[in-house]
Short mmCIF file of C-alpha atoms in Angstrom, two decimals:
data_model
loop_
_atom_site.label_atom_id
_atom_site.label_comp_id
_atom_site.label_asym_id
_atom_site.label_seq_id
_atom_site.Cartn_x
_atom_site.Cartn_y
_atom_site.Cartn_z
CA UNK A 1 46.70 61.85 -9.70
CA UNK A 2 49.17 59.65 -7.87
CA UNK A 3 50.55 60.50 -4.43
CA UNK A 4 54.18 60.79 -5.75
CA UNK A 5 53.18 63.43 -8.33
CA UNK A 6 51.34 65.42 -5.67
CA UNK A 7 54.30 65.35 -3.30
CA UNK A 8 56.73 66.39 -6.14
CA UNK A 9 54.46 69.27 -7.11
CA UNK A 10 54.29 70.53 -3.55
CA UNK A 11 58.11 70.53 -3.26
CA UNK A 12 58.55 72.37 -6.61
CA UNK A 13 55.99 74.98 -5.61
CA UNK A 14 57.76 75.56 -2.32
CA UNK A 15 61.10 75.97 -4.11
CA UNK A 16 59.68 78.48 -6.63
CA UNK A 17 58.16 80.55 -3.86
CA UNK A 18 61.36 80.50 -1.87
CA UNK A 19 63.75 81.42 -4.69
CA UNK A 20 62.96 85.20 -4.97
CA UNK A 21 63.22 85.66 -1.26
CA UNK A 22 66.59 83.96 -1.08
CA UNK A 23 67.91 86.14 -3.92
CA UNK A 24 67.21 89.30 -1.79
CA UNK A 25 69.35 88.03 1.11
CA UNK A 26 66.60 88.16 3.79
CA UNK A 27 67.31 88.88 7.40
CA UNK A 28 67.25 86.06 9.95
CA UNK A 29 63.81 87.21 11.17
CA UNK A 30 62.40 87.21 7.64
CA UNK A 31 63.95 83.81 6.95
CA UNK A 32 62.40 82.34 10.08
CA UNK A 33 59.00 83.74 9.13
CA UNK A 34 59.35 82.36 5.60
CA UNK A 35 60.22 78.89 6.86
CA UNK A 36 57.18 78.93 9.13
CA UNK A 37 54.94 80.00 6.25
CA UNK A 38 56.34 77.30 4.00
CA UNK A 39 55.88 74.69 6.72
CA UNK A 40 52.23 75.75 7.18
CA UNK A 41 51.63 75.61 3.43
CA UNK A 42 53.23 72.17 3.17
CA UNK A 43 51.05 70.94 6.09
CA UNK A 44 47.91 72.24 4.35
CA UNK A 45 48.88 70.56 1.09
CA UNK A 46 49.59 67.30 2.89
CA UNK A 47 46.20 67.44 4.61
CA UNK A 48 44.52 67.98 1.26
CA UNK A 49 46.53 65.10 -0.23
CA UNK A 50 45.39 62.79 2.57
CA UNK A 51 41.76 63.74 1.93
CA UNK A 52 42.10 63.03 -1.79
CA UNK A 53 43.72 59.66 -1.13
CA UNK A 54 40.88 58.72 1.26
CA UNK A 55 38.24 59.62 -1.30
CA UNK A 56 40.00 57.54 -3.97
CA UNK A 57 40.04 54.44 -1.77
CA UNK A 58 36.34 54.89 -0.97
CA UNK A 59 35.47 55.21 -4.66
CA UNK A 60 37.42 52.06 -5.49
CA UNK A 61 35.67 50.14 -2.67
CA UNK A 62 32.18 51.22 -3.75
CA UNK A 63 32.74 50.80 -7.47
CA UNK A 64 34.28 47.30 -7.27
CA UNK A 65 30.96 45.38 -6.86
CA UNK A 66 29.46 47.17 -9.85
CA UNK A 67 32.17 45.69 -12.03
CA UNK A 68 31.07 42.13 -11.09
CA UNK A 69 28.47 40.26 -13.16
CA UNK A 70 24.83 40.75 -12.20
CA UNK A 71 23.73 38.68 -9.21
CA UNK A 72 23.18 35.04 -10.15
CA UNK A 73 20.09 34.57 -7.97
CA UNK A 74 17.76 35.52 -10.77
CA UNK A 75 19.69 33.45 -13.29
CA UNK A 76 19.54 30.39 -11.03
CA UNK A 77 15.83 30.64 -10.26
CA UNK A 78 13.78 27.76 -11.65
CA UNK A 79 10.10 27.05 -11.87
CA UNK A 80 8.56 25.54 -8.74
CA UNK A 81 8.72 21.72 -8.59
CA UNK A 82 5.80 19.84 -10.12
CA UNK A 83 3.43 18.56 -7.44
CA UNK A 84 0.53 16.26 -8.37
CA UNK A 85 -2.48 17.30 -6.31
CA UNK A 86 -4.40 14.40 -4.72
CA UNK A 87 -8.12 14.07 -5.36
CA UNK A 88 -8.63 14.78 -1.65
CA UNK A 89 -6.20 16.13 0.98
CA UNK A 90 -6.48 12.98 3.10
CA UNK A 91 -5.15 10.60 0.43
CA UNK A 92 -1.84 10.34 -1.43
CA UNK A 93 -1.48 11.72 -4.98
CA UNK A 94 -2.43 9.33 -7.79
CA UNK A 95 0.07 7.53 -10.00
CA UNK A 96 0.60 8.17 -13.74
CA UNK A 97 -2.21 5.76 -14.72
CA UNK A 98 -4.78 7.30 -12.35
CA UNK A 99 -4.31 11.05 -12.76
CA UNK A 100 -6.94 13.06 -14.62
CA UNK A 101 -6.28 14.78 -17.95
CA UNK A 102 -5.62 18.20 -16.36
CA UNK A 103 -2.92 16.70 -14.14
CA UNK A 104 -1.51 14.80 -17.11
CA UNK A 105 -1.25 18.03 -19.08
CA UNK A 106 0.59 19.66 -16.19
CA UNK A 107 3.06 16.76 -16.17
CA UNK A 108 3.54 17.04 -19.93
CA UNK A 109 4.29 20.77 -19.59
CA UNK A 110 6.97 19.85 -17.00
CA UNK A 111 7.88 23.48 -16.12
CA UNK A 112 10.43 22.42 -13.51
CA UNK A 113 12.40 20.19 -15.87
CA UNK A 114 12.45 17.48 -13.17
CA UNK A 115 13.20 14.04 -14.60
CA UNK A 116 13.12 12.02 -11.37
CA UNK A 117 10.77 12.58 -8.45
CA UNK A 118 10.58 10.40 -5.35
CA UNK A 119 7.08 9.56 -4.17
CA UNK A 120 5.67 6.79 -1.99
CA UNK A 121 8.64 4.45 -1.78
CA UNK A 122 9.69 4.47 -5.44
CA UNK A 123 10.61 7.20 -7.94
CA UNK A 124 8.56 8.59 -10.82
CA UNK A 125 10.66 9.05 -13.97
CA UNK A 126 9.83 11.72 -16.55
CA UNK A 127 11.50 12.65 -19.80
CA UNK A 128 12.93 16.18 -19.93
CA UNK A 129 10.21 17.24 -22.39
CA UNK A 130 7.49 15.82 -20.12
CA UNK A 131 6.09 13.47 -22.77
CA UNK A 132 6.99 10.14 -21.17
CA UNK A 133 6.23 9.17 -17.56
CA UNK A 134 7.11 5.89 -15.86
CA UNK A 135 6.78 4.57 -12.31
CA UNK A 136 7.56 1.13 -10.85
CA UNK A 137 4.88 -0.10 -8.44
CA UNK A 138 4.50 -2.95 -6.00
CA UNK A 139 2.75 -4.32 -2.96
CA UNK A 140 3.87 -6.57 -0.09
CA UNK A 141 1.22 -7.78 2.39
CA UNK A 142 2.38 -10.37 4.94
CA UNK A 143 -0.28 -12.04 7.15
CA UNK A 144 -0.46 -14.35 10.15
CA UNK A 145 -3.71 -15.86 11.44
CA UNK A 146 -4.64 -17.98 14.45
CA UNK A 147 -8.06 -19.53 15.11
CA UNK A 148 -9.32 -21.05 18.35
CA UNK A 149 -12.61 -21.87 20.08
CA UNK A 150 -14.14 -23.99 17.32
CA UNK A 151 -15.79 -27.31 18.13
CA UNK A 152 -13.78 -28.77 15.24
CA UNK A 153 -10.06 -29.23 15.84
CA UNK A 154 -9.46 -28.92 12.11
CA UNK A 155 -10.56 -25.28 12.27
CA UNK A 156 -8.27 -24.33 15.18
CA UNK A 157 -5.16 -23.62 13.16
CA UNK A 158 -2.38 -21.05 12.94
CA UNK A 159 -1.22 -20.13 9.47
CA UNK A 160 0.89 -17.57 7.62
CA UNK A 161 0.67 -16.28 4.09
CA UNK A 162 1.33 -13.51 1.60
CA UNK A 163 -1.94 -11.70 0.93
CA UNK A 164 -0.21 -9.89 -1.92
CA UNK A 165 3.29 -9.93 -3.38
CA UNK A 166 3.06 -7.72 -6.44
CA UNK A 167 5.44 -6.05 -8.82
CA UNK A 168 4.52 -3.93 -11.80
CA UNK A 169 4.77 -0.61 -13.59
CA UNK A 170 2.59 2.23 -14.80
CA UNK A 171 3.13 5.24 -17.00
CA UNK A 172 1.87 7.59 -19.65
CA UNK A 173 2.75 9.13 -23.00
CA UNK A 174 1.60 12.72 -23.30
CA UNK A 175 -1.56 13.86 -21.53
CA UNK A 176 -3.91 11.21 -22.94
CA UNK A 177 -2.34 7.75 -23.24
CA UNK A 178 -1.58 5.64 -20.13
CA UNK A 179 -0.90 2.05 -19.16
CA UNK A 180 -0.42 -0.27 -16.17
CA UNK A 181 0.84 -3.82 -15.71
CA UNK A 182 1.12 -5.82 -12.49
CA UNK A 183 1.80 -9.43 -11.54
CA UNK A 184 1.28 -11.23 -8.24
CA UNK A 185 3.58 -13.91 -6.77
CA UNK A 186 1.76 -14.44 -3.45
CA UNK A 187 0.96 -18.12 -4.02
CA UNK A 188 4.48 -18.86 -5.26
CA UNK A 189 3.37 -18.67 -8.87
CA UNK A 190 3.02 -15.88 -11.42
CA UNK A 191 -0.50 -14.47 -11.68
CA UNK A 192 -1.23 -11.53 -13.98
CA UNK A 193 -3.61 -9.13 -12.25
CA UNK A 194 -3.99 -5.61 -13.61
CA UNK A 195 -2.83 -5.18 -17.23
CA UNK A 196 -4.38 -2.47 -19.37
CA UNK A 197 -3.79 0.55 -21.57
CA UNK A 198 -6.09 3.53 -21.82
CA UNK A 199 -7.03 6.96 -23.11
CA UNK A 200 -8.28 9.96 -21.10
CA UNK A 201 -9.73 13.33 -22.05
CA UNK A 202 -12.29 15.95 -21.08
CA UNK A 203 -15.88 16.39 -22.16
CA UNK A 204 -16.19 19.80 -20.49
CA UNK A 205 -14.52 21.91 -17.82
CA UNK A 206 -16.20 19.79 -15.12
CA UNK A 207 -16.49 16.33 -16.67
CA UNK A 208 -13.71 14.06 -17.89
CA UNK A 209 -13.48 10.40 -18.82
CA UNK A 210 -11.13 7.52 -19.48
CA UNK A 211 -11.39 4.28 -21.43
CA UNK A 212 -9.37 1.21 -20.46
CA UNK A 213 -8.83 -2.04 -22.33
CA UNK A 214 -7.09 -5.14 -20.98
CA UNK A 215 -7.22 -7.25 -17.84
CA UNK A 216 -9.40 -5.10 -15.61
CA UNK A 217 -10.22 -4.98 -11.91
CA UNK A 218 -13.95 -4.90 -11.11
CA UNK A 219 -15.63 -1.62 -10.20
CA UNK A 220 -18.18 -3.28 -7.91
CA UNK A 221 -19.25 -2.44 -4.35
CA UNK A 222 -17.40 -0.08 -2.02
CA UNK A 223 -14.88 -2.52 -0.54
CA UNK A 224 -14.88 -4.53 -3.76
CA UNK A 225 -13.59 -1.46 -5.62
CA UNK A 226 -10.95 -0.75 -2.95
CA UNK A 227 -7.51 -2.26 -3.47
CA UNK A 228 -6.34 -5.01 -1.12
CA UNK A 229 -3.66 -2.62 0.20
CA UNK A 230 -6.24 0.04 1.15
CA UNK A 231 -9.06 -1.88 2.85
CA UNK A 232 -9.56 -0.92 6.53
CA UNK A 233 -9.81 -4.63 7.41
CA UNK A 234 -7.53 -7.50 6.48
CA UNK A 235 -10.19 -8.92 4.17
CA UNK A 236 -13.08 -7.41 2.23
CA UNK A 237 -16.61 -8.01 3.50
CA UNK A 238 -18.81 -10.88 2.25
CA UNK A 239 -20.74 -8.41 0.05
CA UNK A 240 -17.61 -8.10 -2.08
CA UNK A 241 -16.43 -11.72 -1.86
CA UNK A 242 -19.79 -13.52 -2.31
CA UNK A 243 -21.89 -11.24 -4.56
CA UNK A 244 -19.45 -11.48 -7.42
CA UNK A 245 -19.28 -12.76 -11.01
CA UNK A 246 -18.21 -16.37 -11.40
CA UNK A 247 -14.89 -15.28 -12.98
CA UNK A 248 -13.93 -13.32 -9.84
CA UNK A 249 -12.44 -9.86 -9.48
CA UNK A 250 -10.78 -9.63 -12.94
CA UNK A 251 -11.72 -10.08 -16.58
CA UNK A 252 -10.37 -9.16 -20.02
CA UNK A 253 -12.43 -6.48 -21.72
CA UNK A 254 -13.10 -2.76 -21.93
CA UNK A 255 -14.26 -0.23 -19.35
CA UNK A 256 -15.38 3.36 -19.71
CA UNK A 257 -15.44 5.71 -16.74
CA UNK A 258 -16.83 9.23 -16.42
CA UNK A 259 -16.02 11.66 -13.59
CA UNK A 260 -17.82 14.76 -12.38
CA UNK A 261 -17.24 17.16 -9.48
CA UNK A 262 -19.01 14.87 -6.97
CA UNK A 263 -19.79 11.64 -8.84
CA UNK A 264 -18.43 8.92 -11.07
CA UNK A 265 -19.93 6.20 -13.25
CA UNK A 266 -18.39 3.17 -14.95
CA UNK A 267 -19.56 0.62 -17.50
CA UNK A 268 -17.61 -2.45 -18.59
CA UNK A 269 -17.93 -5.57 -20.73
CA UNK A 270 -15.45 -8.36 -20.02
CA UNK A 271 -14.77 -11.99 -20.71
CA UNK A 272 -12.80 -14.48 -18.62
CA UNK A 273 -9.60 -13.89 -16.70
CA UNK A 274 -6.32 -13.72 -18.59
CA UNK A 275 -5.62 -17.34 -17.63
CA UNK A 276 -9.09 -18.54 -18.59
CA UNK A 277 -10.12 -21.38 -20.85
CA UNK A 278 -9.48 -20.71 -24.56
CA UNK A 279 -11.02 -23.87 -26.04
CA UNK A 280 -14.62 -22.62 -25.64
CA UNK A 281 -16.43 -19.31 -25.64
CA UNK A 282 -15.72 -16.99 -22.72
CA UNK A 283 -18.36 -16.08 -20.23
CA UNK A 284 -19.62 -12.53 -20.83
CA UNK A 285 -20.03 -10.09 -17.96
CA UNK A 286 -21.56 -6.62 -18.30
CA UNK A 287 -21.30 -4.46 -15.21
CA UNK A 288 -21.88 -0.89 -14.06
CA UNK A 289 -21.38 1.20 -10.94
CA UNK A 290 -22.33 4.72 -9.92
CA UNK A 291 -21.45 6.78 -6.86
CA UNK A 292 -22.59 10.25 -5.80
CA UNK A 293 -21.56 12.62 -3.00
CA UNK A 294 -24.64 14.83 -2.38
CA UNK A 295 -22.90 16.35 0.66
CA UNK A 296 -19.22 17.24 0.35
CA UNK A 297 -17.37 19.68 2.61
CA UNK A 298 -13.80 20.01 3.87
CA UNK A 299 -14.53 17.81 6.91
CA UNK A 300 -17.57 15.71 5.98
CA UNK A 301 -19.05 13.75 3.10
CA UNK A 302 -22.05 11.57 2.24
CA UNK A 303 -21.61 8.60 -0.11
CA UNK A 304 -24.43 6.97 -2.09
CA UNK A 305 -23.66 4.17 -4.51
CA UNK A 306 -25.25 1.40 -6.58
CA UNK A 307 -23.86 -1.32 -8.82
CA UNK A 308 -24.86 -4.37 -10.80
CA UNK A 309 -23.64 -7.05 -13.19
CA UNK A 310 -25.12 -9.57 -15.56
CA UNK A 311 -23.19 -12.68 -16.53
CA UNK A 312 -23.82 -15.17 -19.34
CA UNK A 313 -21.88 -18.30 -18.42
CA UNK A 314 -19.68 -20.26 -20.76
CA UNK A 315 -20.36 -23.95 -21.24
CA UNK A 316 -17.14 -24.59 -19.30
CA UNK A 317 -18.19 -22.43 -16.31
CA UNK A 318 -21.51 -23.94 -15.27
CA UNK A 319 -20.40 -24.99 -11.78
CA UNK A 320 -21.66 -22.37 -9.31
CA UNK A 321 -20.54 -24.00 -6.06
CA UNK A 322 -19.39 -21.36 -3.57
CA UNK A 323 -17.46 -21.71 -0.32
CA UNK A 324 -16.80 -18.25 1.07
CA UNK A 325 -14.29 -17.49 3.84
CA UNK A 326 -15.75 -15.62 6.77
CA UNK A 327 -13.13 -15.93 9.52
CA UNK A 328 -10.17 -14.48 7.66
CA UNK A 329 -8.50 -15.33 4.37
CA UNK A 330 -5.86 -17.67 5.75
CA UNK A 331 -8.13 -20.15 7.48
CA UNK A 332 -9.65 -22.10 4.62
CA UNK A 333 -11.65 -24.27 7.02
CA UNK A 334 -13.85 -21.41 8.27
CA UNK A 335 -16.25 -20.99 5.37
CA UNK A 336 -19.92 -20.74 4.49
CA UNK A 337 -20.80 -23.19 1.72
CA UNK A 338 -23.58 -23.48 -0.86
CA UNK A 339 -23.06 -27.19 -1.29
CA UNK A 340 -22.54 -28.56 -4.78
CA UNK A 341 -24.33 -26.48 -7.40
CA UNK A 342 -24.11 -27.54 -11.06
CA UNK A 343 -25.83 -26.51 -14.25
CA UNK A 344 -25.63 -22.73 -14.06
CA UNK A 345 -26.77 -20.72 -17.11
CA UNK A 346 -26.33 -17.11 -16.03
CA UNK A 347 -26.14 -14.86 -12.97
CA UNK A 348 -27.20 -11.33 -12.08
CA UNK A 349 -25.92 -9.39 -9.08
CA UNK A 350 -26.64 -5.97 -7.69
CA UNK A 351 -26.08 -3.95 -4.55
CA UNK A 352 -26.25 -0.59 -2.82
CA UNK A 353 -23.83 1.49 -0.73
CA UNK A 354 -24.59 4.18 1.84
CA UNK A 355 -22.11 5.87 4.16
CA UNK A 356 -19.82 8.80 4.69
CA UNK A 357 -17.62 10.52 7.23
CA UNK A 358 -17.43 13.52 9.50
CA UNK A 359 -14.07 14.44 10.92
CA UNK A 360 -12.12 11.25 11.68
CA UNK A 361 -15.26 9.06 11.97
CA UNK A 362 -16.54 7.04 9.02
CA UNK A 363 -19.45 4.62 8.53
CA UNK A 364 -20.29 2.45 5.51
CA UNK A 365 -23.18 0.07 4.94
CA UNK A 366 -23.44 -2.31 1.99
CA UNK A 367 -25.95 -4.91 0.82
CA UNK A 368 -26.10 -7.14 -2.23
CA UNK A 369 -27.87 -10.05 -3.85
CA UNK A 370 -26.90 -12.50 -6.58
CA UNK A 371 -29.41 -14.49 -8.60
CA UNK A 372 -28.15 -17.67 -10.27
CA UNK A 373 -30.29 -19.16 -13.03
CA UNK A 374 -30.11 -22.94 -13.30
CA UNK A 375 -30.88 -25.39 -16.09
CA UNK A 376 -33.38 -28.20 -16.02
CA UNK A 377 -36.26 -25.97 -15.00
CA UNK A 378 -34.93 -25.58 -11.47
CA UNK A 379 -35.77 -22.38 -9.57
CA UNK A 380 -33.28 -19.54 -9.34
CA UNK A 381 -30.83 -19.49 -6.43
CA UNK A 382 -30.41 -16.25 -4.49
CA UNK A 383 -27.32 -15.37 -2.42
CA UNK A 384 -27.72 -12.48 0.05
CA UNK A 385 -25.07 -10.54 1.98
CA UNK A 386 -24.80 -7.31 3.93
CA UNK A 387 -22.28 -5.53 6.13
CA UNK A 388 -21.95 -2.47 8.34
CA UNK A 389 -18.48 -1.03 9.00
CA UNK A 390 -17.09 1.92 10.92
CA UNK A 391 -13.76 3.43 11.86
CA UNK A 392 -12.25 6.37 13.72
CA UNK A 393 -8.83 8.03 13.42
CA UNK A 394 -7.44 8.87 16.86
CA UNK A 395 -4.62 11.02 15.45
CA UNK A 396 -6.63 13.65 13.57
CA UNK A 397 -6.55 12.31 10.01
CA UNK A 398 -9.64 12.26 7.83
CA UNK A 399 -10.70 8.84 6.50
CA UNK A 400 -8.80 8.05 3.26
CA UNK A 401 -11.87 8.37 1.06
CA UNK A 402 -11.26 8.96 -2.65
CA UNK A 403 -14.13 11.12 -3.98
CA UNK A 404 -13.12 10.50 -7.61
CA UNK A 405 -13.62 6.71 -7.38
CA UNK A 406 -15.97 6.31 -4.40
CA UNK A 407 -13.59 3.98 -2.55
CA UNK A 408 -10.77 4.04 0.00
CA UNK A 409 -7.16 4.87 -0.92
CA UNK A 410 -3.81 5.26 0.79
CA UNK A 411 -4.02 7.77 3.70
CA UNK A 412 -2.05 10.98 3.98
CA UNK A 413 -0.44 10.49 7.41
CA UNK A 414 0.00 13.81 9.21
CA UNK A 415 2.89 12.81 11.48
CA UNK A 416 4.84 9.87 9.93
CA UNK A 417 6.94 7.62 12.13
CA UNK A 418 9.90 7.93 9.75
CA UNK A 419 9.87 11.68 10.43
CA UNK A 420 9.95 11.13 14.18
CA UNK A 421 6.17 11.22 14.66
CA UNK A 422 3.59 8.75 15.94
CA UNK A 423 1.97 7.83 12.62
CA UNK A 424 -1.80 7.49 12.26
CA UNK A 425 -3.94 5.20 14.42
CA UNK A 426 -7.38 3.99 13.35
CA UNK A 427 -9.89 1.87 15.29
CA UNK A 428 -12.32 -0.21 13.19
CA UNK A 429 -15.39 -2.42 13.65
CA UNK A 430 -17.56 -4.44 11.26
CA UNK A 431 -20.49 -6.82 11.25
CA UNK A 432 -21.17 -8.94 8.14
CA UNK A 433 -23.79 -11.55 7.27
CA UNK A 434 -23.95 -14.12 4.46
CA UNK A 435 -26.97 -16.28 3.54
CA UNK A 436 -26.93 -19.22 1.09
CA UNK A 437 -30.00 -20.92 2.61
CA UNK A 438 -32.07 -20.44 -0.52
CA UNK A 439 -30.50 -23.76 -1.50
CA UNK A 440 -31.40 -27.00 0.24
CA UNK A 441 -27.76 -27.60 1.19
CA UNK A 442 -26.80 -23.94 1.54
CA UNK A 443 -25.42 -22.56 4.80
CA UNK A 444 -25.24 -19.19 6.47
CA UNK A 445 -22.90 -17.33 8.77
CA UNK A 446 -21.84 -14.04 10.26
CA UNK A 447 -18.73 -12.40 11.66
CA UNK A 448 -18.04 -9.46 13.97
CA UNK A 449 -14.62 -7.82 13.71
CA UNK A 450 -12.72 -5.34 15.87
CA UNK A 451 -9.49 -3.94 14.50
CA UNK A 452 -6.72 -1.41 14.87
CA UNK A 453 -4.59 -0.01 12.05
CA UNK A 454 -1.29 1.76 12.64
CA UNK A 455 -0.10 3.66 9.57
CA UNK A 456 3.63 4.34 10.00
CA UNK A 457 3.49 6.57 6.92
CA UNK A 458 1.33 6.84 3.84
CA UNK A 459 2.53 3.53 2.37
CA UNK A 460 3.42 1.35 5.38
CA UNK A 461 0.88 -0.12 7.81
CA UNK A 462 0.42 -2.68 10.57
CA UNK A 463 -3.09 -4.12 11.02
CA UNK A 464 -4.60 -6.37 13.69
CA UNK A 465 -8.12 -7.87 13.50
CA UNK A 466 -9.99 -9.87 16.12
CA UNK A 467 -12.93 -11.79 14.61
CA UNK A 468 -15.76 -13.64 16.31
CA UNK A 469 -17.49 -15.80 13.71
CA UNK A 470 -20.35 -18.28 13.47
CA UNK A 471 -21.21 -20.70 10.65
CA UNK A 472 -24.09 -23.10 10.06
CA UNK A 473 -23.30 -25.39 7.12
CA UNK A 474 -25.56 -28.21 5.97
CA UNK A 475 -22.90 -30.09 4.00
CA UNK A 476 -19.16 -30.64 4.05
CA UNK A 477 -16.73 -31.59 6.81
CA UNK A 478 -17.73 -28.89 9.32
CA UNK A 479 -21.53 -29.08 9.49
CA UNK A 480 -23.96 -27.66 11.98
CA UNK A 481 -23.68 -24.53 14.08
CA UNK A 482 -20.12 -23.68 15.07
CA UNK A 483 -18.40 -20.56 16.29
CA UNK A 484 -14.91 -19.45 17.23
CA UNK A 485 -12.41 -16.62 17.25
CA UNK A 486 -9.67 -15.66 14.82
CA UNK A 487 -6.88 -13.17 15.44
CA UNK A 488 -5.09 -11.94 12.32
CA UNK A 489 -2.27 -9.47 11.77
CA UNK A 490 -0.65 -7.90 8.73
CA UNK A 491 2.41 -5.87 7.83
CA UNK A 492 1.94 -4.11 4.52
CA UNK A 493 3.99 -1.87 2.23
CA UNK A 494 2.67 -0.30 -0.97
CA UNK A 495 4.88 1.60 -3.39
#
């Protein structure tokens, strides 16, 4: 009912009521009383009209939202973003080539529909259906080194270099297939390092495995299995650099790895490096490594490991001469030498690892031995090395130990500098010893290192090492007992 109709009705009603009275020619007193009655009735009707109009406005105001579409909040809700869980809280999540099969299946399901996700410096690309995953990867490690205190002027040098300058990619297809390829340009030439494809799956709810084929990085020793961008010192210990197959850290072949809740094991058979000699047979290297964490809590862990390799040398790889750096990678004059050693037939190496961490403090001891078998009826030559390392995080982080692989990884920095924090600060110390004296011309040496690492975030670090070293070589340019100091520094970015 509109207000105009109500007002017209009130006027008509008043007129109808008044008409009989007027026809009887009322007295002035009766007329006055009638006017007052009509006025009162009109006032009552007007009051009622006002109330009705107020109720109509209220109904319109309350009913208007109900005519709108249902709230869009529910329609706009999406599944939570996909987050790859790291193998331990103190390290960064693994890349597409290193995740386990359960994580790979979660990526393939892709409930969030995310096709690009930014991680440590570079994005991870995923197809909308979750089948294809791709991530660029790289590494930049810039070093400077200065040596002083040696009795030989030729050892007191200051040098610079790129410890690593890598660019590559990794990815996966579905939950099982994965691949990785990486090249290094650090010596101003192209060097293929990691290049493999693989398959992963589960044997049970607690055990999974992967198989890799291609140009593979050794799984050998604790620091030897740790990437150059994750070692707590600028260079790996002599256990990793001296007790090593003749072909070095890489070889083309196949590797199988198995992973349990607190252990892992690997077995591999490889030939020469990707740039090896193709005119003769390759050397053959069979190797294995096992690690176990008998104690594993939220804040502490015990690591026990063992490894070994056996190498049948090619006819083109019979020279076993070694000259191992011990005062930092970028001073080639500070080395421990075996002297010339020709006529090698085969080698066997093995070693043990024992260490762990509690809170921010970690300790790791390693020892290894390599036996070289020589032709001509000569006795075997034994190389021996050992090291003891420790570190402590001043800023509350746990050591970046990867329990899946039994090695160090990239740390999860609690308060990154790029977020306005202080980063993570780690103090380190190491003693290492190398002995080639089983040979007549073999030398020996040791080094003691103090270091500090400042992690600006999980993929950017600044490292400084101070090394006191001593060598005693029996051949070469720098013979006899000699000692000195080397100070080295590095700026590193891994993405």
